[in-house]
XYZ file of C-alpha atoms in Angstrom:
457
model
C 102.497 89.305 115.743
C 103.471 90.279 112.216
C 103.314 88.617 108.813
C 105.488 89.980 105.970
C 105.248 88.585 102.438
C 106.593 90.260 99.274
C 103.220 91.782 98.352
C 101.320 91.522 101.638
C 101.927 92.638 105.206
C 99.685 92.030 108.189
C 100.507 93.691 111.515
C 98.778 95.029 114.621
C 97.851 98.276 112.857
C 96.153 96.565 109.903
C 96.919 94.949 106.592
C 98.566 96.273 103.436
C 99.402 94.747 100.107
C 99.436 94.958 96.323
C 95.929 94.839 94.877
C 95.419 91.696 92.800
C 98.679 90.183 94.016
C 98.458 89.711 97.756
C 95.619 91.955 98.906
C 92.472 90.342 97.458
C 88.769 91.116 98.054
C 88.413 87.783 99.861
C 91.233 88.630 102.257
C 89.801 92.115 102.858
C 86.386 90.636 103.708
C 87.966 88.088 106.058
C 90.077 90.735 107.759
C 87.143 93.085 108.306
C 84.959 90.204 109.479
C 87.661 89.507 112.061
C 87.657 93.182 113.101
C 83.855 93.281 113.304
C 83.865 90.052 115.314
C 86.469 91.482 117.702
C 84.417 94.669 118.189
C 81.175 92.716 118.614
C 79.092 94.981 116.387
C 78.366 98.675 116.799
C 79.058 101.758 114.689
C 82.232 101.714 112.544
C 83.507 104.754 110.606
C 85.035 104.023 107.185
C 86.961 106.556 105.099
C 89.500 106.237 102.297
C 92.189 108.115 100.447
C 91.871 108.751 96.708
C 93.562 105.610 95.379
C 91.855 104.182 92.305
C 91.446 100.841 94.089
C 89.665 102.543 96.984
C 86.059 101.908 95.863
C 86.668 98.166 95.465
C 88.388 97.939 98.836
C 85.662 100.008 100.511
C 82.873 97.745 99.276
C 84.728 94.656 100.498
C 85.308 96.357 103.866
C 81.648 97.280 104.201
C 80.520 93.755 103.288
C 82.775 92.244 105.923
C 81.658 94.640 108.644
C 77.932 94.515 107.875
C 77.993 90.707 107.845
C 79.119 90.746 111.483
C 76.348 93.098 112.581
C 78.337 96.344 112.452
C 76.720 99.572 111.231
C 78.995 101.378 108.775
C 79.286 105.166 108.577
C 80.864 105.978 105.193
C 82.613 109.363 105.278
C 84.005 109.109 101.742
C 87.375 110.280 100.433
C 89.169 112.093 103.248
C 92.423 112.237 105.238
C 93.257 109.517 107.749
C 93.162 112.080 110.607
C 89.611 112.953 109.522
C 88.639 109.297 110.004
C 90.272 109.338 113.433
C 88.360 112.446 114.464
C 85.068 111.120 113.079
C 85.374 108.005 115.250
C 85.589 110.297 118.283
C 82.916 112.779 117.178
C 80.388 110.109 116.194
C 81.143 108.009 119.301
C 81.825 104.975 117.116
C 83.049 101.585 118.292
C 85.986 101.830 115.885
C 87.099 102.868 112.422
C 88.942 101.811 109.291
C 91.054 104.173 107.194
C 91.546 102.687 103.720
C 94.959 103.957 102.672
C 98.439 102.705 101.878
C 99.777 106.113 102.915
C 102.919 106.849 100.855
C 103.234 103.373 99.293
C 103.189 103.154 95.467
C 99.917 103.359 93.551
C 99.405 99.581 93.227
C 99.238 99.185 97.012
C 96.300 99.688 99.339
C 95.755 99.005 103.017
C 93.415 99.024 105.984
C 94.364 100.919 109.141
C 92.290 99.864 112.139
C 91.151 102.308 114.828
C 89.684 101.776 118.284
C 86.899 103.819 119.890
C 89.323 106.621 120.823
C 90.331 107.103 117.178
C 93.802 105.711 117.889
C 95.422 102.859 115.995
C 95.078 99.472 117.651
C 97.672 98.597 120.278
C 99.537 95.284 120.312
C 96.943 93.425 122.390
C 94.021 94.649 120.269
C 95.837 94.059 116.989
C 96.948 90.567 117.914
C 93.355 89.672 118.827
C 92.230 90.677 115.328
C 95.070 88.736 113.668
C 94.183 85.701 115.791
C 90.571 85.944 114.584
C 91.780 86.119 110.963
C 93.997 83.069 111.372
C 91.291 81.038 113.120
C 88.602 82.192 110.641
C 86.043 82.236 113.455
C 83.775 85.106 112.436
C 80.550 86.465 113.872
C 78.219 85.806 110.919
C 74.884 87.198 112.092
C 71.395 86.194 110.930
C 69.560 88.048 108.153
C 67.603 90.181 110.611
C 70.731 91.247 112.539
C 73.025 92.377 109.733
C 74.348 95.909 109.983
C 73.267 99.021 108.106
C 75.238 101.629 106.208
C 74.872 105.389 106.015
C 76.766 108.258 104.424
C 78.049 111.094 106.616
C 79.187 114.117 104.595
C 80.231 116.489 107.390
C 83.404 114.761 108.608
C 85.814 117.072 106.743
C 83.932 120.194 107.882
C 83.999 118.861 111.453
C 87.760 118.405 111.193
C 88.354 121.937 109.879
C 86.113 123.505 112.531
C 87.962 121.653 115.291
C 91.332 122.969 114.048
C 90.058 126.559 113.809
C 88.628 126.388 117.347
C 91.957 125.464 118.932
C 93.371 128.004 121.385
C 96.671 127.719 119.519
C 95.114 128.835 116.219
C 93.861 132.364 115.510
C 92.421 132.426 111.962
C 92.101 136.229 111.927
C 95.762 136.684 112.813
C 96.802 134.429 109.936
C 94.331 136.073 107.532
C 95.795 139.539 108.203
C 99.097 138.368 106.719
C 97.426 137.422 103.400
C 99.853 134.592 102.843
C 100.389 133.172 99.386
C 100.694 129.407 99.774
C 101.487 126.682 97.235
C 100.308 123.167 98.079
C 101.166 119.818 96.469
C 98.531 117.185 97.299
C 100.068 114.522 95.008
C 96.472 113.831 93.799
C 95.681 112.339 97.204
C 93.048 113.135 99.816
C 94.606 116.518 100.632
C 92.481 118.038 97.883
C 89.345 117.251 99.897
C 90.286 119.380 102.927
C 93.140 121.830 102.306
C 91.386 124.237 99.890
C 88.632 124.910 102.446
C 91.056 125.085 105.379
C 93.364 127.590 103.679
C 90.420 129.664 102.467
C 89.144 129.933 106.040
C 92.642 130.954 107.139
C 92.543 133.816 104.619
C 95.356 132.483 102.442
C 95.743 132.757 98.691
C 96.287 129.099 97.868
C 97.726 127.697 94.659
C 97.333 123.939 94.276
C 99.383 121.592 92.155
C 98.291 117.969 91.808
C 95.235 119.015 93.771
C 92.531 116.820 92.260
C 92.023 113.663 94.372
C 92.243 111.288 91.392
C 94.567 108.805 93.076
C 96.812 108.915 90.001
C 99.900 110.179 91.815
C 101.828 112.743 89.793
C 105.138 111.762 91.403
C 106.389 109.377 94.086
C 103.881 109.948 96.891
C 106.245 110.218 99.857
C 106.772 113.947 100.670
C 110.573 113.830 100.548
C 112.693 116.627 99.078
C 113.640 114.608 95.982
C 109.939 114.205 95.110
C 109.043 117.883 95.514
C 111.038 119.601 92.763
C 107.889 120.864 91.012
C 106.572 122.364 94.254
C 109.889 124.104 94.928
C 109.884 125.618 91.434
C 106.277 126.837 91.685
C 106.904 128.435 95.105
C 109.747 130.473 93.597
C 107.916 131.276 90.351
C 104.798 132.464 92.201
C 106.847 134.382 94.794
C 104.861 132.531 97.443
C 105.428 132.877 101.180
C 105.580 129.139 101.809
C 104.940 125.746 100.231
C 103.371 122.644 101.739
C 103.343 119.028 100.562
C 101.258 116.220 102.014
C 101.205 112.475 101.452
C 98.125 110.720 99.986
C 96.344 110.269 103.337
C 97.368 113.679 104.698
C 98.987 112.708 107.984
C 102.482 113.883 106.961
C 103.564 117.409 106.033
C 106.674 118.772 104.335
C 107.497 122.497 104.272
C 109.153 124.553 101.507
C 110.577 128.013 102.270
C 109.839 131.096 100.181
C 113.247 130.494 98.578
C 111.989 127.178 97.206
C 114.121 125.138 99.604
C 112.747 122.164 101.582
C 112.985 122.383 105.363
C 113.593 118.617 105.533
C 110.970 116.256 106.923
C 112.379 116.406 110.475
C 111.704 120.129 110.679
C 107.916 119.970 110.405
C 107.679 118.493 113.901
C 110.563 120.613 115.195
C 108.864 123.833 114.055
C 105.521 122.747 115.521
C 107.161 121.865 118.856
C 108.855 125.274 118.940
C 105.505 127.037 118.523
C 103.386 124.881 120.837
C 105.892 124.982 123.718
C 106.001 128.770 123.475
C 102.287 128.701 124.360
C 101.830 125.831 126.812
C 103.767 123.679 129.249
C 104.150 119.941 129.099
C 106.460 117.186 127.937
C 107.195 116.139 124.356
C 106.818 112.568 123.082
C 108.621 111.447 119.926
C 109.971 108.199 118.531
C 113.567 107.049 118.853
C 114.577 108.317 115.389
C 113.418 111.925 115.797
C 116.029 114.682 115.608
C 118.012 115.873 118.612
C 116.674 119.327 117.721
C 113.602 118.389 119.776
C 115.817 117.729 122.815
C 117.446 121.140 122.346
C 113.990 122.756 122.319
C 113.069 120.846 125.478
C 116.059 122.449 127.207
C 115.019 125.863 125.873
C 111.492 125.468 127.266
C 112.522 123.600 130.432
C 110.569 120.442 129.710
C 111.204 116.751 129.120
C 111.360 114.515 126.046
C 110.008 110.961 126.143
C 111.032 108.600 123.345
C 109.182 105.512 122.127
C 109.445 102.793 119.524
C 108.813 103.942 115.951
C 105.087 103.888 115.149
C 102.222 106.322 115.717
C 100.440 104.127 118.267
C 103.498 104.007 120.554
C 103.881 107.791 120.463
C 100.144 108.359 120.994
C 99.946 105.951 123.940
C 102.893 107.611 125.675
C 101.434 111.069 125.029
C 98.223 109.994 126.720
C 100.150 108.516 129.643
C 102.368 111.550 130.366
C 99.842 114.245 129.330
C 102.164 115.561 126.633
C 101.870 119.062 125.189
C 102.810 117.827 121.726
C 104.341 114.826 120.031
C 104.888 113.162 116.715
C 107.286 111.472 114.360
C 110.130 112.888 112.314
C 108.566 112.019 108.970
C 106.420 115.163 109.099
C 103.835 113.809 111.545
C 102.533 116.223 114.208
C 100.218 115.136 117.052
C 98.392 117.660 119.247
C 96.431 115.885 122.009
C 93.702 118.507 122.406
C 92.676 117.821 118.796
C 93.210 114.043 118.656
C 95.971 111.506 119.234
C 97.013 111.021 115.628
C 99.337 112.614 113.062
C 97.555 115.450 111.298
C 98.925 117.492 108.368
C 96.047 120.044 108.214
C 96.676 120.773 111.896
C 100.414 121.121 111.237
C 99.741 123.639 108.446
C 97.668 125.789 110.818
C 100.370 125.669 113.525
C 103.166 126.614 111.098
C 101.156 129.526 109.651
C 100.361 130.723 113.188
C 104.039 130.723 114.058
C 104.867 132.769 110.955
C 101.978 135.175 111.533
C 102.855 135.770 115.165
C 106.597 136.186 114.649
C 106.394 138.098 111.381
C 109.321 136.083 110.053
C 109.775 134.479 106.657
C 109.659 130.698 106.351
C 113.406 130.539 105.665
C 114.081 132.586 108.806
C 111.893 130.258 110.862
C 113.868 127.282 109.579
C 117.227 128.846 110.434
C 116.012 129.836 113.919
C 115.604 126.170 114.860
C 118.442 123.923 116.118
C 120.320 122.709 113.053
C 121.064 119.021 112.503
C 121.400 116.816 109.437
C 120.149 113.257 109.022
C 121.329 110.498 106.707
C 118.953 107.589 106.092
C 120.216 104.242 104.839
C 118.892 100.699 104.600
C 120.258 97.170 104.610
C 118.335 94.395 102.847
C 117.405 91.693 105.357
C 117.365 88.541 103.220
C 118.449 85.820 105.668
C 119.971 88.309 108.101
C 119.753 87.357 111.777
C 118.743 90.751 113.147
C 119.021 89.889 116.838
C 122.597 88.605 116.494
C 123.593 91.742 114.569
C 122.100 93.984 117.257
C 123.805 91.968 120.008
C 127.119 92.323 118.201
C 126.720 96.082 117.876
C 125.827 96.396 121.567
C 129.011 94.570 122.468
C 131.152 96.662 120.107
C 129.772 99.938 121.460
C 129.401 98.879 125.106
C 131.459 101.840 126.335
C 129.154 104.346 124.596
C 125.715 105.538 125.671
C 123.066 103.308 124.075
C 119.273 103.083 123.958
C 117.572 99.775 123.111
C 113.899 100.808 123.149
C 113.695 100.086 119.390
C 116.708 98.354 117.898
C 119.884 100.103 119.036
C 120.595 103.806 119.203
C 124.171 104.871 119.963
C 124.459 108.417 121.272
C 127.228 110.991 121.568
C 126.770 114.625 122.723
C 126.311 116.053 119.199
C 125.431 113.038 117.063
C 123.747 109.630 117.086
C 123.046 106.595 114.947
C 119.936 104.398 115.150
C 119.664 100.922 113.637
C 116.377 99.030 113.708
C 114.342 96.533 111.677
C 111.604 98.197 109.609
C 107.949 97.813 110.602
C 106.826 97.815 106.969
C 109.581 96.262 104.832
C 112.059 93.355 105.109
C 114.986 95.736 105.706
C 117.074 97.223 108.502
C 116.963 101.010 108.699
C 120.095 102.959 109.634
C 119.452 106.589 110.584
C 122.320 108.849 111.618
C 122.361 112.491 112.681
C 125.104 115.067 113.216
C 125.827 118.776 112.898
C 126.839 118.380 109.233
C 125.579 116.051 106.510
C 129.123 114.798 105.920
C 129.407 113.684 109.552
C 125.944 112.102 109.493
C 126.732 110.151 106.317
C 130.108 109.025 107.684
C 128.459 107.792 110.876
C 125.853 105.828 108.945
C 128.525 104.363 106.661
C 130.550 103.254 109.686
C 127.564 101.397 111.184
C 126.851 99.655 107.878
C 130.500 98.555 107.738
C 130.196 97.297 111.327
C 127.167 95.217 110.335
C 129.009 93.748 107.336
C 131.979 92.897 109.547
C 129.719 91.167 112.057
C 128.148 89.110 109.270
C 131.577 88.035 107.998
C 132.534 86.798 111.446
C 129.449 84.536 111.716
């Protein structure tokens, strides 16, 4: 079940919208009352990114939860993966991460977590949405309302858990004395990355490091938004640059030459390192680069693909006991830490790979299978998505196709994936090939196919 309005979206993973124009305090209270009613009370962890609307949203969240008899543990401004880990560590009934991730500054959102620290699945999420729609909330008596407490150790707990991983050797990284530049886009990264990099023995230079929530540039960690970071990496003669999104679950990498790896290569690099140390399958979504499949061949393992969305990847990882997984937007999931995308973890894994191999960041990038992706979009408007997808299936019936999430058409060295967005009223068209020109041509061809199908209706 999913509701999409211009300034408000409600789905199984939570609710997001524009503050004051869609996402109101009343709606936030109702939504969290529904979540508290669904959980039936118990301990709920609440954390938020640095958005300026965060305090207002947090107070509405706490009011809704406490009114249903839930006890709130407030862990303050922190990354979303820190909230996920705190739910596990504190043995909570669930959690709420208050963040609109990479959406513009006027947006905010609630991401709902179950007792394992994972996002809600479809059954759980639909139960919460049903409770919202029916407005049947568990309003407890005065002597049964919940309590609230502040827990200040969640970020330290997160860092300690990363440093204790068998895959991470802090001393080995520290010996390299890496000079690292980090762009936190004034998000929650500033609450965890200075301490993490200090404990890894790195000389860290931060730009946009204060968690003010006043984003210094577009918050999505894409190459076009990271020009300042690229320039500072070169000017400082740094070994590597990192950029995170406001809630610190996505990571982008910049080489010592000031060149972005590309968002697909965060996961690819992490997979390359983890599979060199442990056996097990890989789980990724349907849009992730074929580079991961090439690495699976190299390490004699298997790739499982899911629908786009962290919960689908995490569920499959749990099912098949994956060694590693994630999404191609810079999201890395390591199951022995927790089943969620985690940028601080990804930083530690990338630095370990550099420290162990003795290579430069640019050399690491070039050592990985090389592919190029083009990403396009088609505005939905009154578009009948199912008829378009059916038409494409018929047109490409002689080719290899995958319909786990929209339609993916595959050839030996290239593919194109067309699917409706989970977060916007658009169709996404992702294409990949050995050169950017080929990838762009493939995407253009699919868009023309869609237009032709619409003309024939």
